[in-house]
């Protein structure tokens, strides 16, 4: 076997550094000094018409044959190919990265690359380099080493079942805490801590969102019981980024109290009222900026909803078990919707892991 190339029915991957940036069709060179592919390539099944002139292979054919040549090696379990391709995919501008962006890898192929990650970074957690929220989950909550990967590599290995997103991994740890925990004895310190947490959660909270541009359908309302209740929040919009959820109420807009308008509005039977509708009706203008003030529903939680447990092997301080929803496939279901979240929280159990609790000793 030639150690300087990988060969399959699609073509050859030429590993000698002299062939980098070059391409061949049935041993005839068609591209030289392309500057993109990390390894030389020889395509055995590409149409003869595609090598009629130097330095030209149609882009679609090029990407397809690069992908297929490497993918066949991965499907054959070639760990050497996985190691080489892993390095090529680290360069988001490489031809290999572009081809694996254009074509979807199989689960088996992705798993071979995922195993290469695990061998290079044992015990670490792969994360998309721009996923700052996920980075915080891995480093601060899961206490693992996050390894930032470019999108060209992360999107490929994440097709494997061996790779979980930070959110999935953290949710799985919370599920495990709920399913396997054992009750622990309450102490006066833990009871007082729960009381403080419960009181904070039950406090009325108001949030302001300022729109310097037309809000359009960033948040929609319906009039219920004389209140402007949020019915829909645009994903990724300003209201969503501020934490506004369906069920919140709009209490002011540019310091205008809206209670009187809600009782007389001709729109009181609609559930898609926009913020601009409200402003135009109340102040007869579309003045901007619009400063909207929202109020969260006040939660009604009791001490009996908190359960103290102790699990030595799970570094999760708190998990929620939603009432009325049984575990499915060993996973605790999430709330069915956010529109009725306050009422669902009334019957939710909050699981506190005693091992992860710490109290400040002020005696010294």
CSV table of C-alpha atoms in Angstrom, one decimal:
chain,number,residue,atom,x,y,z
A,1,UNK,CA,0.0,0.0,0.0
A,2,UNK,CA,1.3,3.4,-1.0
A,3,UNK,CA,1.7,5.4,2.2
A,4,UNK,CA,1.7,8.7,0.3
A,5,UNK,CA,-1.9,8.4,-0.9
A,6,UNK,CA,-5.4,7.2,0.1
A,7,UNK,CA,-7.2,5.3,-2.7
A,8,UNK,CA,-10.8,4.3,-3.3
A,9,UNK,CA,-13.1,3.9,-6.3
A,10,UNK,CA,-13.8,7.6,-6.5
A,11,UNK,CA,-10.2,8.8,-6.6
A,12,UNK,CA,-7.0,9.3,-4.8
A,13,UNK,CA,-6.0,11.7,-2.0
A,14,UNK,CA,-2.4,12.6,-2.6
A,15,UNK,CA,-0.6,13.2,0.7
A,16,UNK,CA,2.8,14.3,-0.5
A,17,UNK,CA,3.2,18.0,0.1
A,18,UNK,CA,4.3,18.4,-3.6
A,19,UNK,CA,0.7,17.7,-4.7
A,20,UNK,CA,-1.0,20.2,-2.4
A,21,UNK,CA,-3.3,22.6,-4.3
A,22,UNK,CA,-3.4,20.4,-7.4
A,23,UNK,CA,-6.0,18.3,-9.0
A,24,UNK,CA,-6.0,15.5,-11.6
A,25,UNK,CA,-8.6,13.7,-13.6
A,26,UNK,CA,-7.5,10.1,-14.4
A,27,UNK,CA,-3.9,11.0,-13.8
A,28,UNK,CA,-4.0,14.1,-16.1
A,29,UNK,CA,-3.4,17.4,-14.3
A,30,UNK,CA,-6.2,19.9,-14.7
A,31,UNK,CA,-5.5,22.3,-11.8
A,32,UNK,CA,-2.2,23.5,-10.5
A,33,UNK,CA,-1.6,26.0,-7.7
A,34,UNK,CA,-5.3,26.3,-6.8
A,35,UNK,CA,-4.3,27.4,-3.3
A,36,UNK,CA,-7.3,25.9,-1.6
A,37,UNK,CA,-7.1,22.1,-1.3
A,38,UNK,CA,-4.8,20.9,1.5
A,39,UNK,CA,-4.0,17.6,-0.3
A,40,UNK,CA,-3.7,16.7,-4.0
A,41,UNK,CA,-6.6,14.9,-5.5
A,42,UNK,CA,-7.0,12.6,-8.5
A,43,UNK,CA,-10.6,11.9,-9.6
A,44,UNK,CA,-11.2,8.5,-11.3
A,45,UNK,CA,-14.9,8.9,-12.1
A,46,UNK,CA,-15.1,12.5,-13.2
A,47,UNK,CA,-16.3,13.1,-16.8
A,48,UNK,CA,-13.6,13.4,-19.3
A,49,UNK,CA,-15.2,16.6,-20.6
A,50,UNK,CA,-14.2,18.3,-17.4
A,51,UNK,CA,-10.5,18.2,-18.1
A,52,UNK,CA,-10.6,19.8,-21.5
A,53,UNK,CA,-8.7,22.9,-20.4
A,54,UNK,CA,-6.1,23.6,-17.7
A,55,UNK,CA,-7.2,25.0,-14.3
A,56,UNK,CA,-10.9,24.4,-14.8
A,57,UNK,CA,-13.2,22.0,-13.2
A,58,UNK,CA,-16.9,23.1,-12.7
A,59,UNK,CA,-17.4,24.2,-9.1
A,60,UNK,CA,-20.2,21.8,-8.4
A,61,UNK,CA,-18.3,18.8,-9.7
A,62,UNK,CA,-15.2,19.9,-7.8
A,63,UNK,CA,-17.0,20.1,-4.5
A,64,UNK,CA,-19.0,16.9,-5.0
A,65,UNK,CA,-15.9,14.8,-5.9
A,66,UNK,CA,-13.8,16.3,-3.1
A,67,UNK,CA,-16.5,15.4,-0.6
A,68,UNK,CA,-17.2,11.9,-2.0
A,69,UNK,CA,-13.5,11.0,-2.1
A,70,UNK,CA,-13.0,11.8,1.5
A,71,UNK,CA,-16.4,10.5,2.6
A,72,UNK,CA,-15.7,7.0,1.2
A,73,UNK,CA,-12.6,6.8,3.3
A,74,UNK,CA,-14.5,7.8,6.4
A,75,UNK,CA,-17.3,5.3,5.7
A,76,UNK,CA,-14.5,2.6,5.5
A,77,UNK,CA,-13.4,3.5,9.0
A,78,UNK,CA,-10.1,5.0,7.9
A,79,UNK,CA,-8.8,6.8,11.0
A,80,UNK,CA,-5.8,8.1,9.2
A,81,UNK,CA,-8.1,9.9,6.7
A,82,UNK,CA,-10.2,11.2,9.7
A,83,UNK,CA,-7.1,12.7,11.2
A,84,UNK,CA,-6.0,14.4,8.0
A,85,UNK,CA,-9.5,15.7,7.2
A,86,UNK,CA,-9.9,17.0,10.7
A,87,UNK,CA,-6.9,19.3,10.2
A,88,UNK,CA,-8.2,20.4,6.8
A,89,UNK,CA,-11.6,21.3,8.2
A,90,UNK,CA,-10.0,23.5,10.8
A,91,UNK,CA,-9.2,25.9,8.0
A,92,UNK,CA,-12.6,27.3,7.1
A,93,UNK,CA,-11.3,28.6,3.7
A,94,UNK,CA,-10.0,25.2,2.5
A,95,UNK,CA,-11.6,23.4,-0.4
A,96,UNK,CA,-12.3,20.5,1.9
A,97,UNK,CA,-14.2,22.7,4.3
A,98,UNK,CA,-16.3,24.2,1.5
A,99,UNK,CA,-17.1,20.7,0.1
A,100,UNK,CA,-18.3,19.4,3.5
A,101,UNK,CA,-20.4,22.6,4.0
A,102,UNK,CA,-22.0,22.0,0.6
A,103,UNK,CA,-22.7,18.3,1.2
A,104,UNK,CA,-24.1,16.6,4.3
A,105,UNK,CA,-21.9,14.0,6.0
A,106,UNK,CA,-23.3,10.7,7.2
A,107,UNK,CA,-23.6,10.0,10.9
A,108,UNK,CA,-21.0,7.3,10.6
A,109,UNK,CA,-18.5,9.7,8.9
A,110,UNK,CA,-19.2,12.4,11.5
A,111,UNK,CA,-18.7,10.0,14.3
A,112,UNK,CA,-15.2,9.1,13.1
A,113,UNK,CA,-14.3,12.8,13.1
A,114,UNK,CA,-15.9,13.1,16.5
A,115,UNK,CA,-13.7,10.3,17.8
A,116,UNK,CA,-10.7,12.2,16.5
A,117,UNK,CA,-11.7,15.2,18.5
A,118,UNK,CA,-12.1,13.1,21.6
A,119,UNK,CA,-8.7,11.5,21.2
A,120,UNK,CA,-7.1,15.0,20.8
A,121,UNK,CA,-9.0,16.6,23.7
A,122,UNK,CA,-10.0,13.9,26.2
A,123,UNK,CA,-12.6,15.1,28.7
A,124,UNK,CA,-13.1,18.4,26.9
A,125,UNK,CA,-16.2,19.7,25.2
A,126,UNK,CA,-16.4,20.9,21.6
A,127,UNK,CA,-18.2,24.1,21.1
A,128,UNK,CA,-18.9,26.5,18.2
A,129,UNK,CA,-16.4,29.4,18.5
A,130,UNK,CA,-19.2,32.0,18.3
A,131,UNK,CA,-21.5,30.2,20.8
A,132,UNK,CA,-20.7,32.5,23.8
A,133,UNK,CA,-23.8,31.4,25.8
A,134,UNK,CA,-22.8,27.7,25.3
A,135,UNK,CA,-19.2,28.5,26.3
A,136,UNK,CA,-20.5,29.9,29.7
A,137,UNK,CA,-22.6,26.7,30.2
A,138,UNK,CA,-19.6,24.4,29.6
A,139,UNK,CA,-17.1,26.4,31.6
A,140,UNK,CA,-19.2,27.8,34.5
A,141,UNK,CA,-22.0,25.2,34.9
A,142,UNK,CA,-20.5,21.9,33.6
A,143,UNK,CA,-17.0,22.7,34.8
A,144,UNK,CA,-15.5,21.3,31.6
A,145,UNK,CA,-12.8,22.6,29.3
A,146,UNK,CA,-14.5,24.1,26.2
A,147,UNK,CA,-12.6,23.7,22.9
A,148,UNK,CA,-13.6,26.4,20.4
A,149,UNK,CA,-14.0,25.0,16.9
A,150,UNK,CA,-14.6,26.9,13.6
A,151,UNK,CA,-18.0,26.4,12.0
A,152,UNK,CA,-16.4,24.5,9.2
A,153,UNK,CA,-15.4,21.7,11.6
A,154,UNK,CA,-18.1,22.0,14.3
A,155,UNK,CA,-21.0,21.7,11.9
A,156,UNK,CA,-19.5,18.5,10.5
A,157,UNK,CA,-18.8,16.6,13.8
A,158,UNK,CA,-22.1,17.8,15.3
A,159,UNK,CA,-23.9,15.5,13.0
A,160,UNK,CA,-22.6,12.6,15.2
A,161,UNK,CA,-24.6,11.4,18.1
A,162,UNK,CA,-21.3,11.5,20.1
A,163,UNK,CA,-21.5,15.3,20.0
A,164,UNK,CA,-24.1,17.3,22.1
A,165,UNK,CA,-24.7,21.0,22.2
A,166,UNK,CA,-23.9,22.6,25.6
A,167,UNK,CA,-27.7,23.2,26.1
A,168,UNK,CA,-28.4,19.5,25.4
A,169,UNK,CA,-25.6,18.3,27.7
A,170,UNK,CA,-26.7,20.6,30.5
A,171,UNK,CA,-30.4,19.5,30.2
A,172,UNK,CA,-29.3,15.9,30.3
A,173,UNK,CA,-27.5,16.4,33.6
A,174,UNK,CA,-30.6,18.1,35.0
A,175,UNK,CA,-32.7,15.2,33.9
A,176,UNK,CA,-30.3,12.8,35.5
A,177,UNK,CA,-30.5,14.7,38.8
A,178,UNK,CA,-34.3,14.6,38.8
A,179,UNK,CA,-34.4,10.8,37.9
A,180,UNK,CA,-31.7,9.5,40.2
A,181,UNK,CA,-31.6,11.8,43.2
A,182,UNK,CA,-32.4,10.8,46.8
A,183,UNK,CA,-34.0,13.1,49.4
A,184,UNK,CA,-31.8,14.8,51.9
A,185,UNK,CA,-32.6,16.1,55.4
A,186,UNK,CA,-33.6,19.7,55.5
A,187,UNK,CA,-31.4,22.1,57.7
A,188,UNK,CA,-32.4,25.5,59.0
A,189,UNK,CA,-29.9,27.1,56.6
A,190,UNK,CA,-31.4,25.3,53.5
A,191,UNK,CA,-35.0,26.2,54.6
A,192,UNK,CA,-34.1,29.9,55.0
A,193,UNK,CA,-32.3,29.9,51.6
A,194,UNK,CA,-35.4,28.4,49.9
A,195,UNK,CA,-37.6,31.1,51.5
A,196,UNK,CA,-35.3,33.8,50.2
A,197,UNK,CA,-35.3,32.3,46.7
A,198,UNK,CA,-39.1,31.8,46.7
A,199,UNK,CA,-39.7,35.4,47.8
A,200,UNK,CA,-37.5,36.7,45.0
A,201,UNK,CA,-39.3,34.6,42.4
A,202,UNK,CA,-42.6,35.8,43.6
A,203,UNK,CA,-41.7,39.5,43.5
A,204,UNK,CA,-43.2,41.6,40.7
A,205,UNK,CA,-40.7,42.3,38.0
A,206,UNK,CA,-40.9,45.0,35.3
A,207,UNK,CA,-38.7,45.3,32.2
A,208,UNK,CA,-38.4,48.2,29.7
A,209,UNK,CA,-37.6,47.8,26.0
A,210,UNK,CA,-36.7,50.8,23.9
A,211,UNK,CA,-37.4,50.8,20.1
A,212,UNK,CA,-35.4,53.4,18.1
A,213,UNK,CA,-36.7,51.7,14.8
A,214,UNK,CA,-40.2,50.6,14.0
A,215,UNK,CA,-40.9,47.5,16.1
A,216,UNK,CA,-43.3,46.1,13.4
A,217,UNK,CA,-44.3,42.6,14.7
A,218,UNK,CA,-41.5,42.3,17.3
A,219,UNK,CA,-44.2,41.6,19.9
A,220,UNK,CA,-48.0,41.1,19.5
A,221,UNK,CA,-50.8,41.6,22.1
A,222,UNK,CA,-54.3,40.7,22.9
A,223,UNK,CA,-56.6,42.5,25.3
A,224,UNK,CA,-57.6,40.1,28.2
A,225,UNK,CA,-59.4,41.4,31.3
A,226,UNK,CA,-58.6,45.0,30.4
A,227,UNK,CA,-54.8,44.2,30.1
A,228,UNK,CA,-52.6,44.1,27.0
A,229,UNK,CA,-51.2,40.6,27.2
A,230,UNK,CA,-48.3,39.5,25.1
A,231,UNK,CA,-49.4,36.7,22.8
A,232,UNK,CA,-46.3,36.3,20.5
A,233,UNK,CA,-42.7,37.3,20.6
A,234,UNK,CA,-40.5,37.4,17.5
A,235,UNK,CA,-37.6,35.0,17.8
A,236,UNK,CA,-34.3,36.9,18.1
A,237,UNK,CA,-36.1,40.3,18.3
A,238,UNK,CA,-35.6,43.1,20.9
A,239,UNK,CA,-38.4,41.8,23.1
A,240,UNK,CA,-37.1,38.3,23.1
A,241,UNK,CA,-33.6,39.5,23.9
A,242,UNK,CA,-35.0,41.4,26.9
A,243,UNK,CA,-36.6,38.2,28.1
A,244,UNK,CA,-40.2,39.1,27.3
A,245,UNK,CA,-42.5,36.0,27.1
A,246,UNK,CA,-46.1,35.4,26.2
A,247,UNK,CA,-48.2,36.1,29.3
A,248,UNK,CA,-46.3,39.3,30.1
A,249,UNK,CA,-48.4,42.5,30.1
A,250,UNK,CA,-47.7,45.9,28.6
A,251,UNK,CA,-48.4,48.5,31.2
A,252,UNK,CA,-46.9,51.7,29.7
A,253,UNK,CA,-45.8,53.0,26.3
A,254,UNK,CA,-43.8,56.3,26.4
A,255,UNK,CA,-45.2,57.0,29.9
A,256,UNK,CA,-48.8,56.6,28.6
A,257,UNK,CA,-51.0,54.4,30.9
A,258,UNK,CA,-52.9,52.1,28.6
A,259,UNK,CA,-55.7,50.9,30.9
A,260,UNK,CA,-58.4,53.3,29.6
A,261,UNK,CA,-57.6,52.5,25.9
A,262,UNK,CA,-57.9,48.7,26.4
A,263,UNK,CA,-61.5,49.0,27.6
A,264,UNK,CA,-62.7,51.1,24.6
A,265,UNK,CA,-60.4,49.9,21.8
A,266,UNK,CA,-62.1,48.5,18.6
A,267,UNK,CA,-59.2,46.0,18.5
A,268,UNK,CA,-60.1,44.4,21.8
A,269,UNK,CA,-61.1,41.1,20.1
A,270,UNK,CA,-57.9,40.7,18.1
A,271,UNK,CA,-54.8,38.8,19.2
A,272,UNK,CA,-52.3,40.4,16.8
A,273,UNK,CA,-52.2,44.0,18.1
A,274,UNK,CA,-48.8,45.6,17.4
A,275,UNK,CA,-47.0,48.2,19.5
A,276,UNK,CA,-47.3,50.7,16.6
A,277,UNK,CA,-51.1,50.1,16.6
A,278,UNK,CA,-51.2,51.0,20.2
A,279,UNK,CA,-49.0,54.1,19.9
A,280,UNK,CA,-51.0,55.5,16.9
A,281,UNK,CA,-54.3,54.9,18.7
A,282,UNK,CA,-53.3,56.4,22.0
A,283,UNK,CA,-51.2,59.4,21.0
A,284,UNK,CA,-52.3,59.7,17.3
A,285,UNK,CA,-48.7,59.3,16.1
A,286,UNK,CA,-45.9,56.8,15.5
A,287,UNK,CA,-43.4,58.7,17.7
A,288,UNK,CA,-40.1,57.2,18.2
A,289,UNK,CA,-38.2,56.0,20.2
A,290,UNK,CA,-40.9,53.9,21.7
A,291,UNK,CA,-40.2,52.9,25.3
A,292,UNK,CA,-42.4,50.0,26.3
A,293,UNK,CA,-42.7,48.8,29.9
A,294,UNK,CA,-43.7,45.2,30.5
A,295,UNK,CA,-44.7,43.4,33.7
A,296,UNK,CA,-44.1,39.7,34.3
A,297,UNK,CA,-46.9,37.7,35.9
A,298,UNK,CA,-46.4,37.4,39.6
A,299,UNK,CA,-45.5,33.8,40.5
A,300,UNK,CA,-47.3,32.0,43.3
A,301,UNK,CA,-44.8,29.4,44.7
A,302,UNK,CA,-45.0,27.5,47.9
A,303,UNK,CA,-42.2,25.9,50.1
A,304,UNK,CA,-43.6,22.5,49.3
A,305,UNK,CA,-42.6,22.8,45.7
A,306,UNK,CA,-38.9,22.7,46.7
A,307,UNK,CA,-37.2,19.4,47.2
A,308,UNK,CA,-33.8,19.0,48.8
A,309,UNK,CA,-31.7,16.1,47.5
A,310,UNK,CA,-28.0,15.0,47.5
A,311,UNK,CA,-26.3,13.6,44.5
A,312,UNK,CA,-22.5,13.3,44.8
A,313,UNK,CA,-21.8,12.6,41.2
A,314,UNK,CA,-23.7,15.3,39.4
A,315,UNK,CA,-22.5,18.9,39.5
A,316,UNK,CA,-26.0,20.4,39.0
A,317,UNK,CA,-27.3,22.8,41.7
A,318,UNK,CA,-30.9,23.0,40.6
A,319,UNK,CA,-33.4,21.3,38.2
A,320,UNK,CA,-37.1,21.8,37.5
A,321,UNK,CA,-39.6,18.9,37.2
A,322,UNK,CA,-42.6,20.1,35.3
A,323,UNK,CA,-45.8,18.6,36.8
A,324,UNK,CA,-48.2,16.6,34.7
A,325,UNK,CA,-45.6,15.6,32.2
A,326,UNK,CA,-44.0,12.2,32.6
A,327,UNK,CA,-40.5,11.4,31.7
A,328,UNK,CA,-40.1,10.2,28.1
A,329,UNK,CA,-37.1,8.3,26.8
A,330,UNK,CA,-35.4,9.0,30.2
A,331,UNK,CA,-35.8,12.8,29.6
A,332,UNK,CA,-37.9,15.1,31.7
A,333,UNK,CA,-40.3,17.1,29.5
A,334,UNK,CA,-40.1,20.8,29.3
A,335,UNK,CA,-43.1,23.1,29.7
A,336,UNK,CA,-45.6,22.6,26.9
A,337,UNK,CA,-45.7,26.3,26.1
A,338,UNK,CA,-44.6,29.7,27.4
A,339,UNK,CA,-48.1,31.2,27.1
A,340,UNK,CA,-49.2,29.7,30.4
A,341,UNK,CA,-45.9,29.5,32.1
A,342,UNK,CA,-47.0,31.1,35.4
A,343,UNK,CA,-49.8,28.6,36.0
A,344,UNK,CA,-47.4,25.7,35.1
A,345,UNK,CA,-44.9,26.9,37.6
A,346,UNK,CA,-47.5,26.6,40.4
A,347,UNK,CA,-47.3,22.9,40.2
A,348,UNK,CA,-43.6,22.5,39.3
A,349,UNK,CA,-41.1,20.8,41.6
A,350,UNK,CA,-37.7,22.5,42.1
A,351,UNK,CA,-35.0,20.0,42.8
A,352,UNK,CA,-32.0,21.4,44.9
A,353,UNK,CA,-28.8,19.5,45.0
A,354,UNK,CA,-27.5,19.8,48.6
A,355,UNK,CA,-23.9,18.9,47.5
A,356,UNK,CA,-23.7,22.0,45.4
A,357,UNK,CA,-25.0,24.4,48.1
A,358,UNK,CA,-22.6,26.6,50.1
A,359,UNK,CA,-23.3,29.2,52.8
A,360,UNK,CA,-21.2,32.1,53.9
A,361,UNK,CA,-20.0,31.9,57.4
A,362,UNK,CA,-20.1,35.4,58.9
A,363,UNK,CA,-19.1,34.4,62.4
A,364,UNK,CA,-15.4,34.9,61.7
